[in-house]
Tab-separated table of C-alpha atoms and ligand atoms in Angstrom:
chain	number	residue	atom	x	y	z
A	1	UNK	CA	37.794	25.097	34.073
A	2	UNK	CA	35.904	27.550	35.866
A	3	UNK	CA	38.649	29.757	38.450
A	4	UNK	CA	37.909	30.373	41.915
A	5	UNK	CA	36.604	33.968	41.911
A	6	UNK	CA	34.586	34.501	45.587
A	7	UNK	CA	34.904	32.651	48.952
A	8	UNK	CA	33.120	32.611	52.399
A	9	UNK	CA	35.231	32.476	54.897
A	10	UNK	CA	33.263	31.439	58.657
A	11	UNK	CA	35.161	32.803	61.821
A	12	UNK	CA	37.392	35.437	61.916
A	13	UNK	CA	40.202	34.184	64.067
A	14	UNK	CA	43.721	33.511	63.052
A	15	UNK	CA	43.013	30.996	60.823
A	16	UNK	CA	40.174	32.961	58.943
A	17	UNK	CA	41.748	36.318	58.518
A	18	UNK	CA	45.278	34.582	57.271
A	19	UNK	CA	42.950	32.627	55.260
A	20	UNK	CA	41.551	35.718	53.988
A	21	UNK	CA	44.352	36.889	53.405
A	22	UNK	CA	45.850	34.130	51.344
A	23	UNK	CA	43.075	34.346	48.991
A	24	UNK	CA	42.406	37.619	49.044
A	25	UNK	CA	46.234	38.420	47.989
A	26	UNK	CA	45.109	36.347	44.705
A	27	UNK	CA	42.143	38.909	43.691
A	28	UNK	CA	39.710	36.483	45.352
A	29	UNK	CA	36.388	38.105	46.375
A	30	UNK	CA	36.510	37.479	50.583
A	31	UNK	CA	33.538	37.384	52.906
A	32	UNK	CA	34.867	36.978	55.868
A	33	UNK	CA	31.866	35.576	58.751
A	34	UNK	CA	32.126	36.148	62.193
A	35	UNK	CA	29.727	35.133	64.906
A	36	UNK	CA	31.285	37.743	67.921
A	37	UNK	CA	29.993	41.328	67.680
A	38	UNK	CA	34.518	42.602	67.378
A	39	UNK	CA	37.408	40.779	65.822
A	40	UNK	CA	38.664	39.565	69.475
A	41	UNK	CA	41.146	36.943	71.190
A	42	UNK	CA	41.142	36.053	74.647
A	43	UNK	CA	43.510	37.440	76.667
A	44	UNK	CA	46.520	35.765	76.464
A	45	UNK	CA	49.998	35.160	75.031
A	46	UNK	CA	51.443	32.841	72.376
A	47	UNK	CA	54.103	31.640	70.615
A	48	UNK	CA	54.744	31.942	66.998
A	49	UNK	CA	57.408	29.729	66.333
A	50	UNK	CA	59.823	29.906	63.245
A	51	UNK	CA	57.919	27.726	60.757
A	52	UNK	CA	54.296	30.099	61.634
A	53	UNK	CA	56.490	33.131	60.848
A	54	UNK	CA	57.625	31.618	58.051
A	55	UNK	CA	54.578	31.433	56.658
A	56	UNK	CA	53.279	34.844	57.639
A	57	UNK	CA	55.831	36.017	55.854
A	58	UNK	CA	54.541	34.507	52.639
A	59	UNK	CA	51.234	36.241	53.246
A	60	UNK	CA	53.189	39.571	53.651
A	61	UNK	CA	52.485	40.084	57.421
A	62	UNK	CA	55.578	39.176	59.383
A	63	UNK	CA	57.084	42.714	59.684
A	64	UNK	CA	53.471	43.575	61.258
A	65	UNK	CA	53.511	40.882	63.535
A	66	UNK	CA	57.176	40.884	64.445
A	67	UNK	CA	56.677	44.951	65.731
A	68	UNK	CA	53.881	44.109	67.670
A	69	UNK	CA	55.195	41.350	69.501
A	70	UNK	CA	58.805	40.172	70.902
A	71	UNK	CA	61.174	38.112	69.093
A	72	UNK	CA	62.103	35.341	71.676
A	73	UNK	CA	65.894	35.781	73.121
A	74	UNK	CA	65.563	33.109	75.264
A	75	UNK	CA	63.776	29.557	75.613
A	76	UNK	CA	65.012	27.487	78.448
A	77	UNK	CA	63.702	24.657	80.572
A	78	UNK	CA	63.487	24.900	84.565
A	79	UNK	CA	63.025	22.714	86.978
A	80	UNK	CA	61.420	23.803	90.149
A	81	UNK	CA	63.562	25.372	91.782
A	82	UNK	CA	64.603	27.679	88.752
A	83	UNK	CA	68.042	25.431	87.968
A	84	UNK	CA	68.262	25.934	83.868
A	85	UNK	CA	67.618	21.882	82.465
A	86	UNK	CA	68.662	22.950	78.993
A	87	UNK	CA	67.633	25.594	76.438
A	88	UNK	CA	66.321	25.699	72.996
A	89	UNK	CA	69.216	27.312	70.277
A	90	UNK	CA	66.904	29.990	68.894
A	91	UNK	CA	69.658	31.433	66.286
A	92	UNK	CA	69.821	28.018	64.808
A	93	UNK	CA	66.375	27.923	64.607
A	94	UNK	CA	66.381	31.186	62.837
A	95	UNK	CA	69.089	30.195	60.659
A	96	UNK	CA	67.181	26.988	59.825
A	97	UNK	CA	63.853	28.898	58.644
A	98	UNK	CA	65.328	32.360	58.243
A	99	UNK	CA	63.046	33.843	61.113
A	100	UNK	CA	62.661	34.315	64.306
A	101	UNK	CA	60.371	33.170	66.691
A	102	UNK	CA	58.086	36.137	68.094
A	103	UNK	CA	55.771	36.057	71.293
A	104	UNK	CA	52.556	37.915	71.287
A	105	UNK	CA	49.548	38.624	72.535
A	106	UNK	CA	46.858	37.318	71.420
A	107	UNK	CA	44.999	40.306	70.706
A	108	UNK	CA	47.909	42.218	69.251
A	109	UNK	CA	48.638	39.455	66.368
A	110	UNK	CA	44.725	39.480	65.679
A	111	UNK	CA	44.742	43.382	65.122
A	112	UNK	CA	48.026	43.043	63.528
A	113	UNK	CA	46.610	40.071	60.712
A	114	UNK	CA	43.457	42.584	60.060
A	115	UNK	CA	45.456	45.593	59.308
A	116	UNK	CA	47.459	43.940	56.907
A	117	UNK	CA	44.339	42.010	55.636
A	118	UNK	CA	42.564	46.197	55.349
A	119	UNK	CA	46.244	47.363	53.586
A	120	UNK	CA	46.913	44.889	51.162
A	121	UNK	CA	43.760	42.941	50.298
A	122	UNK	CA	40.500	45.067	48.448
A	123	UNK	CA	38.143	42.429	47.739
A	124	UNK	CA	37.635	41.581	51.512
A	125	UNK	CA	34.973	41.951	53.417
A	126	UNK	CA	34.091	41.135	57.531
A	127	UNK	CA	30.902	40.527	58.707
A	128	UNK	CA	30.095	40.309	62.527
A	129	UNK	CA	27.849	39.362	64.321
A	130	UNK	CA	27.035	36.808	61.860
A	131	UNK	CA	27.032	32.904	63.413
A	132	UNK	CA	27.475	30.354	60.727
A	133	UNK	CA	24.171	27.624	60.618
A	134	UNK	CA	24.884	25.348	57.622
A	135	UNK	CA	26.149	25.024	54.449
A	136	UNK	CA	24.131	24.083	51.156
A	137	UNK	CA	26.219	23.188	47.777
A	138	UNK	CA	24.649	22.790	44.402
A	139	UNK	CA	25.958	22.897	40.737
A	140	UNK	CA	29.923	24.039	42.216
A	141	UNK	CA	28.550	26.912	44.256
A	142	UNK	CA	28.133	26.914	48.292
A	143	UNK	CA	25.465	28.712	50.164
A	144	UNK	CA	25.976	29.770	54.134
A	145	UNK	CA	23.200	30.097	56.016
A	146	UNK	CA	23.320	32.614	58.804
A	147	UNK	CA	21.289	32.804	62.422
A	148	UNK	CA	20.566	35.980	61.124
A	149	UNK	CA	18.619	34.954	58.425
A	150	UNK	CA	20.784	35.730	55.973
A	151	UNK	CA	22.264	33.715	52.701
A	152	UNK	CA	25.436	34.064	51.279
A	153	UNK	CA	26.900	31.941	47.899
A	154	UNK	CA	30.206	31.828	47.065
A	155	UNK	CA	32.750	29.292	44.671
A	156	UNK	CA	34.237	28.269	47.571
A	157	UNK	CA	33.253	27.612	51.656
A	158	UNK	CA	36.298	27.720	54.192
A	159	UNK	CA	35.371	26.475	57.686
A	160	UNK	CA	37.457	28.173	60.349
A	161	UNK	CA	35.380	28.143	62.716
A	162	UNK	CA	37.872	26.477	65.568
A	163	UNK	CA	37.298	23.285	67.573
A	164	UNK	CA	33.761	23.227	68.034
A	165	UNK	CA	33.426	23.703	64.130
A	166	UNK	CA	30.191	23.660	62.645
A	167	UNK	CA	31.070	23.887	59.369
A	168	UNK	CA	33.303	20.211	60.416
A	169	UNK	CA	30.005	18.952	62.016
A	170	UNK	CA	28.576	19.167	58.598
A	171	UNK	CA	31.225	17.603	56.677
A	172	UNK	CA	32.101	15.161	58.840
A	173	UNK	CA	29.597	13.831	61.332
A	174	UNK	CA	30.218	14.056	65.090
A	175	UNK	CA	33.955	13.302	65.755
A	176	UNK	CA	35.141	12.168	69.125
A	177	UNK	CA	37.146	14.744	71.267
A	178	UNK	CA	40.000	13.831	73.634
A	179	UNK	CA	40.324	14.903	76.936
A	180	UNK	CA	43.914	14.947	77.699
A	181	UNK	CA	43.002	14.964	81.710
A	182	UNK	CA	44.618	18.465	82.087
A	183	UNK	CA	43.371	21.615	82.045
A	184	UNK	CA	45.490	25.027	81.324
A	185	UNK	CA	45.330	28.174	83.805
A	186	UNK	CA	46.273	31.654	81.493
A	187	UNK	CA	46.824	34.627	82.401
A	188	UNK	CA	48.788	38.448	81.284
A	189	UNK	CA	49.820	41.359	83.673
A	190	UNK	CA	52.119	44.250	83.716
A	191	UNK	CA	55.343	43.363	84.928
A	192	UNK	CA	58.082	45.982	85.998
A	193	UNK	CA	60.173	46.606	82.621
A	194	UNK	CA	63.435	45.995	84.208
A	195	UNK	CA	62.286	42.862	86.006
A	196	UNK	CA	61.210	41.399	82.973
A	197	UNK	CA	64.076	38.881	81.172
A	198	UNK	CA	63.908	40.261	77.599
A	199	UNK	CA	62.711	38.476	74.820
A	200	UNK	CA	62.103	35.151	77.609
A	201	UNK	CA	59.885	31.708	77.139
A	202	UNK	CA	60.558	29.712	80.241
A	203	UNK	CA	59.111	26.938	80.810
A	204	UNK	CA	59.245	25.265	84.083
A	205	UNK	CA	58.402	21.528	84.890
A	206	UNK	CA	56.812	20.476	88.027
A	207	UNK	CA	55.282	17.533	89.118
A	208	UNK	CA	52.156	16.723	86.666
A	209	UNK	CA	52.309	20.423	86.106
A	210	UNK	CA	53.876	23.110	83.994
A	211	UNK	CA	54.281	26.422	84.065
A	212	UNK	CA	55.508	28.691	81.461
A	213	UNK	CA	56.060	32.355	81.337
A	214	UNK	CA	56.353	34.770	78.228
A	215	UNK	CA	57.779	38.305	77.726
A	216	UNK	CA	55.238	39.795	75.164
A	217	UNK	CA	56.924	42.498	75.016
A	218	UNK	CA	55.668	46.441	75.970
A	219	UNK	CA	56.179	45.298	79.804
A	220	UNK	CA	53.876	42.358	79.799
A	221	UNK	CA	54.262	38.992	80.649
A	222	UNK	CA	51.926	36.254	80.075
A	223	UNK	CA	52.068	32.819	81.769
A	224	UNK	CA	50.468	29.512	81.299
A	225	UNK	CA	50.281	26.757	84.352
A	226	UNK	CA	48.847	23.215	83.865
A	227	UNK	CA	47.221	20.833	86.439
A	228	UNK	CA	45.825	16.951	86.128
A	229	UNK	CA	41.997	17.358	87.027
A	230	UNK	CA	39.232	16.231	86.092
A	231	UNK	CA	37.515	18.903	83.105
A	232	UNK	CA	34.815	21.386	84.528
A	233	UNK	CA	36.310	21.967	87.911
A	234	UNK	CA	37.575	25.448	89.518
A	235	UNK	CA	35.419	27.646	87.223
A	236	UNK	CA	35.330	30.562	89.671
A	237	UNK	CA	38.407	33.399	89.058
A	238	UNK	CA	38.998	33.538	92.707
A	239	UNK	CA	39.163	30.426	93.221
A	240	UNK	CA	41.609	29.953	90.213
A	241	UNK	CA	44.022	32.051	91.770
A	242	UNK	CA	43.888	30.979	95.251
A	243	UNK	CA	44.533	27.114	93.826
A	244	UNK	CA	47.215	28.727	91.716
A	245	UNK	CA	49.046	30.379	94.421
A	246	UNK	CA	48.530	27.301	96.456
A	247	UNK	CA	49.810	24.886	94.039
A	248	UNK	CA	52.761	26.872	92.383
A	249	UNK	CA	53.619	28.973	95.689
A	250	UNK	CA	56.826	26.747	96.409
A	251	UNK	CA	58.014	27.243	92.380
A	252	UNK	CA	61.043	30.140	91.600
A	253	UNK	CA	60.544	33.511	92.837
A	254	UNK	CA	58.932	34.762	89.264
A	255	UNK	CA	56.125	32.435	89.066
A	256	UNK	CA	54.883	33.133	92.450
A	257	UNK	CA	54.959	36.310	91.482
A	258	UNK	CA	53.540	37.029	88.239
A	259	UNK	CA	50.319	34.892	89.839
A	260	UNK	CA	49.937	37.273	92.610
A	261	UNK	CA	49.944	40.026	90.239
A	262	UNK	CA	47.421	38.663	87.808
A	263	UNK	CA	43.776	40.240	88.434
A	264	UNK	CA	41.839	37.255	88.958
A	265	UNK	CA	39.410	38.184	86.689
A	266	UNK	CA	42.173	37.993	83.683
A	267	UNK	CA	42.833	34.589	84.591
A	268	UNK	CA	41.353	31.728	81.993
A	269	UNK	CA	41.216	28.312	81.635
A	270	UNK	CA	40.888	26.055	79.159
A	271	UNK	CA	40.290	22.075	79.571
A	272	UNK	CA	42.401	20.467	77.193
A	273	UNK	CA	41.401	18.748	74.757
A	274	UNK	CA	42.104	17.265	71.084
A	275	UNK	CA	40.754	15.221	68.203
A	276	UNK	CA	42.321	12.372	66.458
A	277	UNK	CA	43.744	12.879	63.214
A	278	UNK	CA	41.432	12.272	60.044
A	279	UNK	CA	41.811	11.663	56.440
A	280	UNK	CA	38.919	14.470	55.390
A	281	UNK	CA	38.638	17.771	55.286
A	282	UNK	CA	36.592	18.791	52.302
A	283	UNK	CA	33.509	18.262	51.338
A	284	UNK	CA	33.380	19.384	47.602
A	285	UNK	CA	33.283	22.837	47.357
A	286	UNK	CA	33.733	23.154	51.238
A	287	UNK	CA	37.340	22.751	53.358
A	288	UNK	CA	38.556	22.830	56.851
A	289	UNK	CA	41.114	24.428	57.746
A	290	UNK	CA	43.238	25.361	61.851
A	291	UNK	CA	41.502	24.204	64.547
A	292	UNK	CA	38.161	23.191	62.763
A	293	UNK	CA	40.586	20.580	60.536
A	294	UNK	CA	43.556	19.521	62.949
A	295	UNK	CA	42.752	20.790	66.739
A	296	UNK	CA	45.837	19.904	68.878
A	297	UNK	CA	46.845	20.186	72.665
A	298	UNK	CA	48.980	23.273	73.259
A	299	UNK	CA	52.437	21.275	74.574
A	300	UNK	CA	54.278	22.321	71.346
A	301	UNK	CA	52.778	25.569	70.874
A	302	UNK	CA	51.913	24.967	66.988
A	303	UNK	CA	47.731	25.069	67.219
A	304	UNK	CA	48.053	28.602	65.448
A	305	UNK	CA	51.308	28.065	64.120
A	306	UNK	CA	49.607	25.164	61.661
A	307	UNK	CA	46.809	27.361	61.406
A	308	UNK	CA	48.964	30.074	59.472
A	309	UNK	CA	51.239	27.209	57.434
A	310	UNK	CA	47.680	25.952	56.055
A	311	UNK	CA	46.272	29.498	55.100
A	312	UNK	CA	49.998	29.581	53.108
A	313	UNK	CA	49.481	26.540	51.479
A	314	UNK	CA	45.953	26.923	50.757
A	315	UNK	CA	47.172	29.870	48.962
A	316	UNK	CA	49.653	27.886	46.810
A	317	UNK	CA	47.500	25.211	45.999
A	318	UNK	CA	44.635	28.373	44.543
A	319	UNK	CA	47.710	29.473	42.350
A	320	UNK	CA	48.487	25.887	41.225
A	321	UNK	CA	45.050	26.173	39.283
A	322	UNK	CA	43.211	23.388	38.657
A	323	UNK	CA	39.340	22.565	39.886
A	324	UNK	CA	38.051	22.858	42.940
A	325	UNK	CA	38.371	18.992	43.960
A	326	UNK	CA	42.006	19.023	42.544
A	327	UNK	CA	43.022	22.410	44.501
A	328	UNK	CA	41.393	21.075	48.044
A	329	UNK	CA	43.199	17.656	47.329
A	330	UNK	CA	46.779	19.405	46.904
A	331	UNK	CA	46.512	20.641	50.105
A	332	UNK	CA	45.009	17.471	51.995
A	333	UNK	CA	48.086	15.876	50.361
A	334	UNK	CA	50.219	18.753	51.634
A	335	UNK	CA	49.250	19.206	55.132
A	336	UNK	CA	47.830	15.848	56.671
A	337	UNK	CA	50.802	14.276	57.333
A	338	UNK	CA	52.876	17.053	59.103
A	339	UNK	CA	49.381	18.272	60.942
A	340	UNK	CA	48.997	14.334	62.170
A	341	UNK	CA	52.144	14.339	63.059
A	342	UNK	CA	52.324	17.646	64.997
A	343	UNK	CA	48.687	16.557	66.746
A	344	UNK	CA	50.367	12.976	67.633
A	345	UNK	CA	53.621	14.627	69.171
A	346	UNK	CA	51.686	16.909	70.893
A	347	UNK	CA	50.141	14.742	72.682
A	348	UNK	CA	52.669	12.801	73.755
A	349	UNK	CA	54.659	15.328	75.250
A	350	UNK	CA	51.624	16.714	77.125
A	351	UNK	CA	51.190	12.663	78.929
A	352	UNK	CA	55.304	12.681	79.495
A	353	UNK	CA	55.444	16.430	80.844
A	354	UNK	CA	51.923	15.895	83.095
A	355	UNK	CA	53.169	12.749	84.329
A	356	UNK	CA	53.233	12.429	88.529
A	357	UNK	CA	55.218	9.276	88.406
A	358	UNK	CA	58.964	9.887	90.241
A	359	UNK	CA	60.933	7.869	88.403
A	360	UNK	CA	59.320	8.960	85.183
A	361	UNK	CA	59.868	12.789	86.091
A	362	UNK	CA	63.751	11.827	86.608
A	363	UNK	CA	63.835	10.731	83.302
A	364	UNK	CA	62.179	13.501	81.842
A	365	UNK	CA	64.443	16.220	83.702
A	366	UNK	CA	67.230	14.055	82.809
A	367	UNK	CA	66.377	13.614	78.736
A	368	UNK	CA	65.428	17.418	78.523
A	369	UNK	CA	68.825	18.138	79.763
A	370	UNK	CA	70.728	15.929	77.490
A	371	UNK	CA	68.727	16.484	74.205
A	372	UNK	CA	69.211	20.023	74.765
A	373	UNK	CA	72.846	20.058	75.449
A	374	UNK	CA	74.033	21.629	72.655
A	375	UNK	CA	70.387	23.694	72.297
A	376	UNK	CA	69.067	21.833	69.540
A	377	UNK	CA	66.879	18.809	69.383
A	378	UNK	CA	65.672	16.588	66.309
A	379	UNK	CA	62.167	17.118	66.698
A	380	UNK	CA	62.498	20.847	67.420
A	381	UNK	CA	64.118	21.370	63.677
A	382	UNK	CA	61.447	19.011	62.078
A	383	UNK	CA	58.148	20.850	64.474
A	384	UNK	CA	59.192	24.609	64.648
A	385	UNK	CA	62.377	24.235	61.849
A	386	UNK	CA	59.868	23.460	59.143
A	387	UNK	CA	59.180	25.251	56.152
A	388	UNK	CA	56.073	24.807	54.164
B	401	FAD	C1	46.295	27.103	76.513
B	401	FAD	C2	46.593	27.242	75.037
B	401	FAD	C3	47.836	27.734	74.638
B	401	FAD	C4	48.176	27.813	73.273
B	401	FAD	N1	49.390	28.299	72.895
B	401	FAD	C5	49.738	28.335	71.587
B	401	FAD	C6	51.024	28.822	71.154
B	401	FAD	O1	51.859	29.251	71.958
B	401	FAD	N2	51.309	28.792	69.819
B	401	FAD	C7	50.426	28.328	68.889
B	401	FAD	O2	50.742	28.311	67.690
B	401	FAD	N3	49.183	27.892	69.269
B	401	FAD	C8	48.824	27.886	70.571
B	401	FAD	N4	47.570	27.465	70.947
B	401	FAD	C9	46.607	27.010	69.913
B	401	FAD	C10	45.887	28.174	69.240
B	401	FAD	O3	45.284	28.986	70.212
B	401	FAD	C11	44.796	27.664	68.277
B	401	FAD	O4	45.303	26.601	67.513
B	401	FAD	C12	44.348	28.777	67.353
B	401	FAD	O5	43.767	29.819	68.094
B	401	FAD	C13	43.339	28.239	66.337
B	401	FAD	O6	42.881	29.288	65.544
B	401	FAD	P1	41.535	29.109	64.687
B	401	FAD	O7	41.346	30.406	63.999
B	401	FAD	O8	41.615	27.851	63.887
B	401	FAD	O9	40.391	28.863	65.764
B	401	FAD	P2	39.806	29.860	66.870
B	401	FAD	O10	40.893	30.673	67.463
B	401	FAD	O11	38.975	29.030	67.789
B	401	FAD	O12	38.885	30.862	66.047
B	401	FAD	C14	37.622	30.442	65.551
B	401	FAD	C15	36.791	31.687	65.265
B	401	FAD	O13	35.570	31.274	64.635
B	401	FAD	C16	34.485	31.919	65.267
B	401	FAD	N5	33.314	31.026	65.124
B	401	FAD	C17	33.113	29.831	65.746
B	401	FAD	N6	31.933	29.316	65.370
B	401	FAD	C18	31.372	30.198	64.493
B	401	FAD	C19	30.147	30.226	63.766
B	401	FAD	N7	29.250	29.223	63.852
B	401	FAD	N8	29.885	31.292	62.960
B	401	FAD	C20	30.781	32.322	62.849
B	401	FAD	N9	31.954	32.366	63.541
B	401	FAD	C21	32.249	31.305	64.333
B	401	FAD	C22	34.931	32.097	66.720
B	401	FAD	O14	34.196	33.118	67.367
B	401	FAD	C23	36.404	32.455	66.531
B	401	FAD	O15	36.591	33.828	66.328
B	401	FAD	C24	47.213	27.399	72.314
B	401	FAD	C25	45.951	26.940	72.717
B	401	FAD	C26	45.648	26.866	74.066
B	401	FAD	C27	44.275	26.361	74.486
């Protein structure tokens, strides 16, 4: 049986360069394809939650990304007013998974994955510039076709290429996408040091809102804020920040504040949506994998998160050996369920938390504070507690 000696890799964002990485770690010959001129993120935070940094530790990159983020000291849920609803126990999450949970930025955990992708892996190689057209298989090898004009053939094809996937377009048809009926306002500043609560994730419910702010660390925060609307509205950055200060200007002193001190050129937004679950990812020689495979709403924080447990996994099921078919199916087998399950949950918190019903928001303050009583919750262990 022949091994798997070269891969393609198309998009270089989290998923593709821990993807790279995986295989690359096993002397696999990476081309990694990117269609943006610079490895970039938007500018944001995120969380990487115990089970992600458990599996960037397999791939030999969570020292990297723990320095250049902030492990998370404290996770609590507000209510408006800033009265604490309950709290997630971080140090039994840690003792669960045996790491912690680390906010970043964006950008930092991308640089962060590509050094240790340019220290520890030879055989990889990243192309920008370079947008992804099709694929083409014949006798077990896969040619990508670039805009460019350019061909590339490798063993193996991994599509990375995030929601809009066109490497998923090709293996699977046009699949519907969900529009959860929210969108989600982003944004980082500076923050006075001293003002900043070390190490904090709070996360605040409102009514058919949220609003969540993290310490990234270096004197940064970064903040998230949710609305019901319908998608494509409030496109202009002014106008973003005037609705923001508008809508969240009666919330706890910090959140008022850390919008007025966003530029309102650094603030995004993002229209949620999702895709139901399906039961394929490969096509032959050709596999999905983070957002391309298994795009999810944010309300868990685990889009990247699964992102890095597949690239781990993927690697495992390369070691296993085997043929092509029987490594992709290993890790179908291995990751559909929990991604499905992850995707489903996610969802369901996002309709609960962006509910505008009164008695239902009662409920909701009410079950957050008594699941979290002692600071640890069922589904937290089984979502962020997991190890692959
Ligand atoms: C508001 C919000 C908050 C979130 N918060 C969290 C969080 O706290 N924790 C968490 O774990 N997750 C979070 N997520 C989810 C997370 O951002 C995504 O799941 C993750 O970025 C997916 O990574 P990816 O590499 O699969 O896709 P992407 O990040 O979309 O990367 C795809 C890459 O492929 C490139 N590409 C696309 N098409 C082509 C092509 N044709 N040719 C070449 N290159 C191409 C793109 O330019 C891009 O670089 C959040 C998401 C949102 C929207």
């Amino acid at each position: 049986m022949k091994r798997v000696e070269t891969a393609i890799v198309i998009g270089g964002g989290i998923a593709g360069l821990t993807t790279a990485l995986a295989l690359g770690r096993l002397g696999i010959d990476v081309k990694v394809f990117e269609q943006a001129d610079s490895l970039r993120e938007v500018g944001a935070g995120l969380t990487v939650w115990s089970n992600g940094m458990y599996a960037l530790d397999e791939l030999g990159a969570a020292q990297d990304v723990l320095k250049a983020g902030q492990v998370v000291e404290s996770f609590r849920f507000l209510d408006e007013a800033g009265q604490v609803l309950g709290a997630v126990d971080l140090a039994r999450l840690e003792r669960l998974v045996g790491q912690p949970s680390v906010t970043i930025h964006r950008r930092a955990l991308l640089h962060a994955l590509a050094q240790v992708l340019e220290r520890t892996v030879s055989g990889c190689s990243i192309h920008l510039a370079e947008k992804f057209l099709r694929y083409k298989q014949d006798g077990g090898h896969v040619a990508a076709y670039f805009e460019s004009g350019s061909v590339h053939e490798a063993d193996i094809l991994i599509g990375c290429d995030g929601f809009n996937s066109l490497v998923r377009k090709q293996v699977l048809g046009d699949t519907d996408r969900n529009y959860s009926g929210y969108t989600c306002f982003r944004g980082v500043t500076e923050f006075p040091e001293a003002e900043i609560p070390r190490g904090a994730v709070w996360h605040t419910n409102g009514v058919g809102t949220q609003f969540g702010l993290l310490h990234t660390g270096a004197g940064q925060m970064a903040w998230y804020a949710t609305a019901n609307m319908p998608s494509g509205v409030i496109e202009d950055a002014h106008e973003r920040k005037d609705y923001l200060l508008d809508r969240f200007g009666s919330f706890h002193e910090l959140v008022p504040r850390l919008l007025g001190a966003t530029e309102s050129s650094a603030i995004l937004k993002n229209d949620i949506y999702d895709r139901s679950p399906i039961y394929k990812w490969s096509d032959a020689s050709v596999l999905l994998v983070g957002d391309a495979a298994h795009p999810t709403t944010p309300n868990l924080g685990q889009g990247a998160c699964m992102a890095l447990e597949d690239a781990a996994v993927l690697g495992r099921a390369v070691k296993g050996g085997g043929s092509v078919e029987d490594i992709f199916d290993r890790f179908c087998k291995r990751r559909m369920r929990r991604t499905s399950f992850v995707t489903r949950s996610s969802r369901r918190a996002g309709a609960f938390n962006q509910s505008e019903n009164q008695w239902l928001l009662k409920c909701r303050d009410k079950l957050t504070a008594a699941l979290f009583k002692g600071g640890s919750m069922p589904t937290i262990d089984k979502i962020m507690g997991y190890k692959i």
